[in-house]
XYZ file of C-alpha atoms in Angstrom:
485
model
C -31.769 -65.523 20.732
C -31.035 -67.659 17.410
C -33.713 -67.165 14.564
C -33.426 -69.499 11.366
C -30.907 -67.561 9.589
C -28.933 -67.882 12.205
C -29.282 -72.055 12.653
C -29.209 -72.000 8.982
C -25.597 -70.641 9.279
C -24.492 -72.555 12.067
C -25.427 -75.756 10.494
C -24.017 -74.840 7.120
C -20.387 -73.590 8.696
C -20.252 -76.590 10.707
C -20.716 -78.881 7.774
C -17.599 -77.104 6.225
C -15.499 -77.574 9.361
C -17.035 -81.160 9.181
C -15.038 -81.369 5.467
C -11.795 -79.831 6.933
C -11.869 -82.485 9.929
C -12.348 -85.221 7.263
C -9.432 -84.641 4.759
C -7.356 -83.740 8.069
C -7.146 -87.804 8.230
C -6.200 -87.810 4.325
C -3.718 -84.948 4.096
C -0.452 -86.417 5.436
C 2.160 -84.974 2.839
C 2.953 -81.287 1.166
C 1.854 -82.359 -2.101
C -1.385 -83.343 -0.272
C -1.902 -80.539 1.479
C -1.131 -78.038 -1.203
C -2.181 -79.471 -4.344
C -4.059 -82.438 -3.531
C -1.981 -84.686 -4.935
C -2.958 -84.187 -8.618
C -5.924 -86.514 -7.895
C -9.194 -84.164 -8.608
C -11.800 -84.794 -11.276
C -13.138 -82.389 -13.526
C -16.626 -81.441 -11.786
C -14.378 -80.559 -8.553
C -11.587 -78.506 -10.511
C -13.990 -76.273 -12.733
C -16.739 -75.507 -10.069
C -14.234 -75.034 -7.331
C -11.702 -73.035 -10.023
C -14.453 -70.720 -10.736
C -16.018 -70.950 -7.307
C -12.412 -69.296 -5.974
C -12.216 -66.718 -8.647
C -16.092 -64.818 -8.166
C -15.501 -64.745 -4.584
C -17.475 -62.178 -2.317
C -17.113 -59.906 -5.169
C -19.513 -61.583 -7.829
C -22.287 -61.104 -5.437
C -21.248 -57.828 -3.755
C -18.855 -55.720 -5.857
C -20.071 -56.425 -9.508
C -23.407 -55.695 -8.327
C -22.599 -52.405 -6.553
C -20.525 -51.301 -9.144
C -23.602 -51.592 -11.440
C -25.348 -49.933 -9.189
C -23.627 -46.776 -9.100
C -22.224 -46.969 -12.448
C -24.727 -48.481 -14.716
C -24.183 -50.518 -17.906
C -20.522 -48.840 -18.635
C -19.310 -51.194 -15.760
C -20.805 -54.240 -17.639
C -17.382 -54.474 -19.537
C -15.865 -55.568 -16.554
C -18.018 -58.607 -16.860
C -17.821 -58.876 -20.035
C -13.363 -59.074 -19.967
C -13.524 -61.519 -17.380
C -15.632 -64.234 -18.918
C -13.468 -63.815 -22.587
C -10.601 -64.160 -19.712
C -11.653 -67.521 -18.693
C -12.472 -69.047 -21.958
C -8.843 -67.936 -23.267
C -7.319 -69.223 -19.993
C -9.091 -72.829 -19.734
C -8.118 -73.075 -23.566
C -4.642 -71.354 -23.506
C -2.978 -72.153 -19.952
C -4.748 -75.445 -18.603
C -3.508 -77.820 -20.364
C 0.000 -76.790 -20.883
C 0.418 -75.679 -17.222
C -0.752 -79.339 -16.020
C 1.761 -81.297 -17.810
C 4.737 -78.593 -16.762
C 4.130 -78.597 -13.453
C 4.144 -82.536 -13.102
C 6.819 -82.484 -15.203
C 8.912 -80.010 -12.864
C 7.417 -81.858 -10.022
C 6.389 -78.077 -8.818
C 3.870 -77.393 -6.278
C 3.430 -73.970 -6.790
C 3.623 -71.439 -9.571
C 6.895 -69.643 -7.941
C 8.576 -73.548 -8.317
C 7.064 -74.127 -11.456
C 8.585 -70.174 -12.868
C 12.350 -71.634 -11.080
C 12.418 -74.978 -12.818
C 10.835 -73.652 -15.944
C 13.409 -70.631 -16.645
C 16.256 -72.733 -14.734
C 17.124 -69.418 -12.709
C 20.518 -70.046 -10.757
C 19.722 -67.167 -8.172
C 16.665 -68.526 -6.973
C 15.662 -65.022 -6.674
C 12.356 -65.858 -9.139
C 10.960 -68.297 -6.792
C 11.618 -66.006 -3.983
C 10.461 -62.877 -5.235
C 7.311 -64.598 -6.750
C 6.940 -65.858 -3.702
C 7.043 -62.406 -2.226
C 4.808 -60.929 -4.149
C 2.275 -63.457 -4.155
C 1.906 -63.050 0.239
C 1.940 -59.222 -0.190
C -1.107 -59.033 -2.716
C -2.835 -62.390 -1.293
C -2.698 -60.241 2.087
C -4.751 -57.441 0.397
C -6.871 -60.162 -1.367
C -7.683 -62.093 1.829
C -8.657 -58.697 3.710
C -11.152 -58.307 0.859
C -13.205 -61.084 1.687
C -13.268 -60.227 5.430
C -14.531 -57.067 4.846
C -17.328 -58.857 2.405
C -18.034 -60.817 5.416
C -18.243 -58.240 7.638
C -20.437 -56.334 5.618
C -22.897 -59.851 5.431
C -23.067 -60.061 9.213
C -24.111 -56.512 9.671
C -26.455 -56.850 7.502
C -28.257 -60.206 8.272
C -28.094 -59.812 12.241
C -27.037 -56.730 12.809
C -23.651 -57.334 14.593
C -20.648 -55.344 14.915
C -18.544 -55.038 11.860
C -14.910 -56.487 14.165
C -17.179 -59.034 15.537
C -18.664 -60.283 12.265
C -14.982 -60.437 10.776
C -12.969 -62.355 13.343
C -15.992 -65.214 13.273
C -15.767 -65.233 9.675
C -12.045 -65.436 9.622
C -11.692 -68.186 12.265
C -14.557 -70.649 10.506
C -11.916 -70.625 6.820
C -8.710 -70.549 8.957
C -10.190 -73.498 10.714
C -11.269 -75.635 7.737
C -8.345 -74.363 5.194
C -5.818 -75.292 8.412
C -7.029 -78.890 8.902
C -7.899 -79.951 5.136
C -5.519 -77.898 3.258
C -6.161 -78.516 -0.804
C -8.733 -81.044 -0.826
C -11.153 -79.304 1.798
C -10.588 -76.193 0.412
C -11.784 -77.884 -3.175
C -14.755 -79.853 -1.939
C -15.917 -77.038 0.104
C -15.660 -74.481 -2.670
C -17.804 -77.551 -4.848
C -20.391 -77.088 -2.768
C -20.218 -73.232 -2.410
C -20.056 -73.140 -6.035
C -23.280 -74.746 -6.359
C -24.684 -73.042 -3.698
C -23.674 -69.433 -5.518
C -24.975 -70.738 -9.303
C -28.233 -71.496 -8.142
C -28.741 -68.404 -5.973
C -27.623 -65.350 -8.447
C -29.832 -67.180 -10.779
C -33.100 -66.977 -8.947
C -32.817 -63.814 -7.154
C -33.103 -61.424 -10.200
C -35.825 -63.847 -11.860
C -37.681 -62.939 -8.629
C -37.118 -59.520 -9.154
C -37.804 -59.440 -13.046
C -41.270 -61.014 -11.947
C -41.713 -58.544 -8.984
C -41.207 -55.286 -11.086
C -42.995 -56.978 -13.963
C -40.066 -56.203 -16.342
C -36.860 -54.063 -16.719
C -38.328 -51.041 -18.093
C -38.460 -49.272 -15.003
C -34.973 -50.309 -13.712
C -33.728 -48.649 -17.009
C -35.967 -45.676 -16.949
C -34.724 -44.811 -13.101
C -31.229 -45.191 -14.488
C -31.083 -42.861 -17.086
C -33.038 -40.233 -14.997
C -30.090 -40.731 -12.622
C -27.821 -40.087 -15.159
C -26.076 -43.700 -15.651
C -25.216 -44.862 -18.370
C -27.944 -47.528 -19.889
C -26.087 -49.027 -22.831
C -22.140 -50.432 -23.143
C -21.771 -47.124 -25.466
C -23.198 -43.777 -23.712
C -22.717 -42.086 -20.811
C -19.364 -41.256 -22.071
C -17.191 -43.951 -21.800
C -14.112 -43.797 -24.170
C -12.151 -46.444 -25.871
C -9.657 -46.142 -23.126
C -12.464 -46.554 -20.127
C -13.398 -49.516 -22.618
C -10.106 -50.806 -22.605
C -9.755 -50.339 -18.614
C -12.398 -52.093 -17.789
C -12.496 -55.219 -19.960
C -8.593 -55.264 -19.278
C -10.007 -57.234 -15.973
C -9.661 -60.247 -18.552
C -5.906 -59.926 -18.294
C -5.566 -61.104 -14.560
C -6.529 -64.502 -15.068
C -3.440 -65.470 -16.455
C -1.101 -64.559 -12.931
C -3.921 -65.683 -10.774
C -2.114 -68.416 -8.695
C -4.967 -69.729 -6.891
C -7.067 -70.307 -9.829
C -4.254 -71.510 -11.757
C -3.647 -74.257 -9.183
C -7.119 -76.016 -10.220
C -5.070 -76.917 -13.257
C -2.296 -78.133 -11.404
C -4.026 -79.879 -9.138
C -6.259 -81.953 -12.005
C -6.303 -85.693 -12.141
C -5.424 -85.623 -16.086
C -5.162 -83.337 -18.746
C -7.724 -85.791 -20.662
C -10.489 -84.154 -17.250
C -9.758 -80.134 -19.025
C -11.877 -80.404 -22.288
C -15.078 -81.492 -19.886
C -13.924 -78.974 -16.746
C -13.790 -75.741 -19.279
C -17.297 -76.757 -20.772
C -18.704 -76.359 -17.115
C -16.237 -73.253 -15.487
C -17.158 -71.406 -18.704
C -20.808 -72.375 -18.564
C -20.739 -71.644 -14.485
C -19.048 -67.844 -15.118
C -21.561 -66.690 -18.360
C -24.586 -67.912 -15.868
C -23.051 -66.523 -12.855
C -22.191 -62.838 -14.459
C -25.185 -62.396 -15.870
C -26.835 -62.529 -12.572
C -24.612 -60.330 -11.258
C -25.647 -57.678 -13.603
C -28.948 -58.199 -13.293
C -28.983 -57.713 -10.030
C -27.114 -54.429 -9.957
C -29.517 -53.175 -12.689
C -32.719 -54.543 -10.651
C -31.498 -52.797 -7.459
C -31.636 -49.247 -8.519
C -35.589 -49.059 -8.476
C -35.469 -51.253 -5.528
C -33.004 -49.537 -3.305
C -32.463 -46.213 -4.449
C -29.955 -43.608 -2.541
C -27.265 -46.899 -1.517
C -24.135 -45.252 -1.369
C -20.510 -45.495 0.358
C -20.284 -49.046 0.434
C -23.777 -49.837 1.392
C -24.502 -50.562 -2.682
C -22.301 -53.939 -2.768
C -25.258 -55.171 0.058
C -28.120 -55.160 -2.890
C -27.878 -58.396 -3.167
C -28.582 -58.977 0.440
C -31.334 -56.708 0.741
C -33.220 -58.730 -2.226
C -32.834 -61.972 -0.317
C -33.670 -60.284 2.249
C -37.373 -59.044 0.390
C -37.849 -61.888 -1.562
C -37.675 -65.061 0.634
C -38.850 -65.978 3.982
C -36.450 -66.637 6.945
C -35.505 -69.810 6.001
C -35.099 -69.753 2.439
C -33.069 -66.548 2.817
C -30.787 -68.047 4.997
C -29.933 -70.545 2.630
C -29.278 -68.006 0.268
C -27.513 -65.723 2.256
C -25.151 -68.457 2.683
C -24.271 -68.729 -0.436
C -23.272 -65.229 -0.462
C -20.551 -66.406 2.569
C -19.964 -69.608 0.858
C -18.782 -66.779 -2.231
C -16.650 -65.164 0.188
C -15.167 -68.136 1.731
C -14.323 -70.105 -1.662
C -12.072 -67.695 -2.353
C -10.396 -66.649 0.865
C -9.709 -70.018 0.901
C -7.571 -70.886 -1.783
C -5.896 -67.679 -0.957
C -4.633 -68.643 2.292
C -3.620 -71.750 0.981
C -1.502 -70.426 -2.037
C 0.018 -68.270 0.923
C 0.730 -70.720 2.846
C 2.475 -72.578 -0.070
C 4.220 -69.446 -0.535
C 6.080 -69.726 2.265
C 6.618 -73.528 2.680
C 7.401 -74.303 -0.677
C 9.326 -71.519 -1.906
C 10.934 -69.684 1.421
C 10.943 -72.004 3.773
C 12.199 -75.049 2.061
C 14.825 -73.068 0.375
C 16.475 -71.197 2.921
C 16.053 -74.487 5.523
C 19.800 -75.690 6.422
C 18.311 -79.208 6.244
C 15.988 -80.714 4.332
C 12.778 -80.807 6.283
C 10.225 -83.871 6.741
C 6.997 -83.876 5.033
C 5.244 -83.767 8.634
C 7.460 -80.483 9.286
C 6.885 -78.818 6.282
C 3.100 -79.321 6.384
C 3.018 -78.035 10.228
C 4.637 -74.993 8.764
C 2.169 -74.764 5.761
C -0.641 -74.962 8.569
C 0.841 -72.181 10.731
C 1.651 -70.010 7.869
C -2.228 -70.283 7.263
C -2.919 -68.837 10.730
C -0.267 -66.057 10.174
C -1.550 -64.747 6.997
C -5.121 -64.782 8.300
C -4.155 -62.394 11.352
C -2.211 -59.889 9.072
C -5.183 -59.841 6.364
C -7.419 -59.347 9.288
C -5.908 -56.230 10.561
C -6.327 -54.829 7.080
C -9.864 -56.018 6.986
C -11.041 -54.229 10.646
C -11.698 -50.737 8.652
C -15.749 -50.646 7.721
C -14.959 -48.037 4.687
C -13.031 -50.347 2.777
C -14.535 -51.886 -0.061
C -14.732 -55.249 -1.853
C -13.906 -53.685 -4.900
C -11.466 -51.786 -4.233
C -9.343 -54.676 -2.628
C -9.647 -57.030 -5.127
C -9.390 -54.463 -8.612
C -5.798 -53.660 -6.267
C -4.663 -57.335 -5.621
C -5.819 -59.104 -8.909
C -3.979 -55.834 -10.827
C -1.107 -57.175 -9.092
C -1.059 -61.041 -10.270
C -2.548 -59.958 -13.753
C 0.943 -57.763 -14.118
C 3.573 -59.276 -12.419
C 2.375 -63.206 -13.367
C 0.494 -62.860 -16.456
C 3.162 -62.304 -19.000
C 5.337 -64.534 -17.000
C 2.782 -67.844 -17.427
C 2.415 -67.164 -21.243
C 6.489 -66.739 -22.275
C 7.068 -70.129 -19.891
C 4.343 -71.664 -21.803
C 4.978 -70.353 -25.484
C 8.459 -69.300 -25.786
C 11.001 -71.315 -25.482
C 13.372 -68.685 -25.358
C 12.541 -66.612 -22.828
C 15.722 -66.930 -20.160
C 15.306 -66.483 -16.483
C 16.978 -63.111 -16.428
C 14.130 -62.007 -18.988
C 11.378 -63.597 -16.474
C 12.421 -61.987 -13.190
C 13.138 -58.405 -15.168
C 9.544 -58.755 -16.514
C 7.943 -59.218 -13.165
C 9.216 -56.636 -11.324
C 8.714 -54.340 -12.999
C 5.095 -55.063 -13.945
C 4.696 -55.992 -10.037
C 5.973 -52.105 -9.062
C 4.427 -50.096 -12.210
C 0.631 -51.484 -10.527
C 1.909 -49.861 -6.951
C 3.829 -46.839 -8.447
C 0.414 -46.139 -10.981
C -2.226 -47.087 -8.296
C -0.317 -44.847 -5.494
C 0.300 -41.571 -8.068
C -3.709 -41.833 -8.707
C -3.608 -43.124 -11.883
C -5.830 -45.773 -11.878
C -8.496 -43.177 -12.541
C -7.136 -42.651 -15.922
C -6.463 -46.405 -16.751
C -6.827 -49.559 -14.786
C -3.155 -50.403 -13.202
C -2.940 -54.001 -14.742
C -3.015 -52.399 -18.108
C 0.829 -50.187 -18.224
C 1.571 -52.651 -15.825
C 0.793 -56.286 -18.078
C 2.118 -54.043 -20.878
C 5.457 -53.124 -19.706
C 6.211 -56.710 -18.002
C 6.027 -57.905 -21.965
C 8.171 -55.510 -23.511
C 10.485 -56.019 -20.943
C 10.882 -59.582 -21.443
C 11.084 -59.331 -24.800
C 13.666 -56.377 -24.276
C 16.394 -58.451 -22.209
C 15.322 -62.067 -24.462
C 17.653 -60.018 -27.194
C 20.545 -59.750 -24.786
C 20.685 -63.165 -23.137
C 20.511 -66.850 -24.225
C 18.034 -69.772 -22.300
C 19.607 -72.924 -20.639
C 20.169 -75.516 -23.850
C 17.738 -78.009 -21.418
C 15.194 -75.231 -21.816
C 14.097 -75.429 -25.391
C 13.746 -79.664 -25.578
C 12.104 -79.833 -22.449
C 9.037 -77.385 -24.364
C 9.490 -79.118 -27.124
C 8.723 -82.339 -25.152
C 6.071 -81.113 -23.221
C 4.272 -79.204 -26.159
C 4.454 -82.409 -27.965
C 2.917 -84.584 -24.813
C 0.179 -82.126 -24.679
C -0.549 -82.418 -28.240
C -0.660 -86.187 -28.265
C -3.680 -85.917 -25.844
């Protein structure tokens, strides 16, 4: 028998299925479908930007990691927002006019044309990389929704995960860029407003945050940024999050995918004002939750957030708010999919095709693709004991190191070669799996050796080899069309 949460739900996954069917009609071509033909506005590109970055994990794995950790894991928070104020400043703008320039898609086009590599074995590899850690990243969200099913009605974990697969595969399959924009718009807003009122609830339940902080340092967690501890290097570790926003391809394809670089100055004021509100919820409800729910552990600590709707609000207004936590989940599963899917049309497809394909071909493909990814990241999804945390600290590791460095040389040096570029991201892609896999990712957080070492190696083999002569006017010429608006 349906209850309200459950109509609630129904009628809010139906109106996103409602957006895919309606930019199915619009979405004709691949630039359409992956990039939405450069033609977004600035309200659409910052919330859904942001809205695609939090993900399942702003409202799940920030505040469980609170939970168990205290105010030490605060510097996560606090690396990611300096993160996306350096990259709306640094990358935006720059990135925009390249990519039009080089007419690329996606990032793995936009790395080929940039560093004119002859092999095509950048794009490829890029390419590569970005479906094996987009994979991981997908499953991440699954589990997230998984875990929201269980708890709201109770239903088995597989169940819970193959509905909440099929509803984004449906919409992201149809609408392709655009839907998965508008949708995340709307999920954004949906997220903003609810990790702001739940822990204002709370603060007025409780009466204030003494006793949250009293329970946590009799429980032994850490209750400022300083004790428990925590040593430069945990400090380092943590906040080092920051460092994945410049490889993240799926947030860095809201710049592409802008109208104008003259929309960035008004889309950072509102993605940076959207992430401060947004992560200072997050923390406040991991803090809140320990006095609330006390003894959460193995995974059941990223459901806090739940539980409070859950206390807090009647049926109906909790189901509103619960989807919000799914709209989280799906805003950035999403974009995923799609950057996938780009992966392999744009960059394997295209370039190993005998023939040039049609635009109606390449988009079928794009559309499939969608469909495959979704089944692989679903059978890494199906296991209960994974976490959202651990999923996505893995897969944005793995952008942050092999991307990062690669985005700021293409953007800032103008003579960094293409042998320099692909050297540089391998091996920051396989020093995050060989450090993750040996276990030391206890010591230091992987993106860290592995951001580190991607640098010095580009720098290394820059001193060896020589760019293309095109390379250095067409930075110039870009550097100066960015600077003239």
């Amino acid at each position: 028998m349906f209850n309200i949460e459950v109509i609630i739900f129904i009628v809010y996954l139906a109106v996103l299925i409602a957006i895919g069917l309606y930019f199915y009609r619009k979405t004709s071509s691949i630039g359409g479908f992956l990039l939405g033909d450069r033609g977004l506005g600035s309200w659409v590109t910052a919330i859904s930007a942001q809205a695609s970055d939090m993900s399942g994990w702003l409202l799940m794995g920030l505040p469980g990691a609170i939970y168990l950790g205290g105010l030490s894991e605060v510097w996560i928070g606090i690396g990611l927002f300096f993160g996306t104020v350096v990259n709306w400043y640094m990358i935006s703008s720059r990135l925009r006019v390249y990519t039009e320039r080089a007419n690329a898609l996606t990032l793995s086009t936009f790395f080929d044309h940039r560093f004119k590599d002859p092999t095509k074995a950048l794009r490829i590899i890029s390419a590569i990389i970005i479906l094996v850690f987009f994979t991981i990243y997908s499953s991440s969200g699954m589990v997230a929704a998984g875990k929201l099913f269980q708890v709201m009605f109770g239903w088995d974990y597989t169940v819970a995960v193959i509905i909440g697969t099929v509803v984004i595969v449906f919409y992201t399959f149809l609408g392709g860029y655009l839907a998965v924009c508008w949708t995340d718009l709307i999920q954004g807003m949906l997220m903003i407003i609810a990790i702001t009122v739940v822990p204002v609830l709370a603060i007025i339940e409780m009466g204030s945050m003494d006793g949250a902080m009293t329970m946590m340092a009799e429980q032994g967690l850490s209750t400022s940024l300083f004790n428990g501890g925590l040593s430069v290097v945990a400090i380092i570790s943590t906040m080092a999050w920051g460092l994945g926003y410049f490889g993240q391809p799926h947030i860095l394809a809201r710049f592409m995918g802008i109208k104008s670089i003259k929309e960035l100055p008004k889309a950072r004021i509102i993605a940076i004002a959207w992430v401060a509100i947004a992560l200072v919820g997050a923390i406040l409800v991991g803090i809140l939750a320990i006095p609330l729910f006390p003894g959460l552990s193995g995974g059941a600590q990223e459901t806090v957030f739940m539980l409070m709707i859950r206390r807090f609000f009647p049926a109906w207004i909790g189901g509103i708010f619960l989807a919000a936590i799914m709209a989280a989940i799906m805003s950035t599963i999403d974009s995923q999919l799609l950057v996938c899917s780009s992966a392999l049309t744009e960059d394997i497809f295209e370039v190993f095709s005998k023939k040039k394909p049609t635009d109606q071909q390449v988009v079928l493909f794009g559309r499939l693709a969608v469909i495959g990814i979704s089944i692989i990241a679903l059978f890494f999804a199906l296991s209960p004991n994974n976490t959202v945390m651990g999923l996505v600290s893995y897969s944005w590791a793995g952008f942050g190191a092999a991307f990062g460095p690669l985005v700021i040389f293409a953007l800032y040096s103008k003579k960094t070669t293409w042998q320099a570029a692909l050297s540089g991201m391998l091996v920051g892609a396989v020093t995050v799996v060989i450090w993750k896999n040996v276990g030391l990712s206890s010591v230091m957080y992987e993106i860290v050796p592995g951001f580190i070492l991607n640098c010095v190696t580009i720098l290394i083999v820059n001193l060896f080899t020589t760019p293309d002569a095109s390379i250095a006017a067409e930075f110039e010429s870009v550097v100066a069309e960015v600077n003239a608006k």
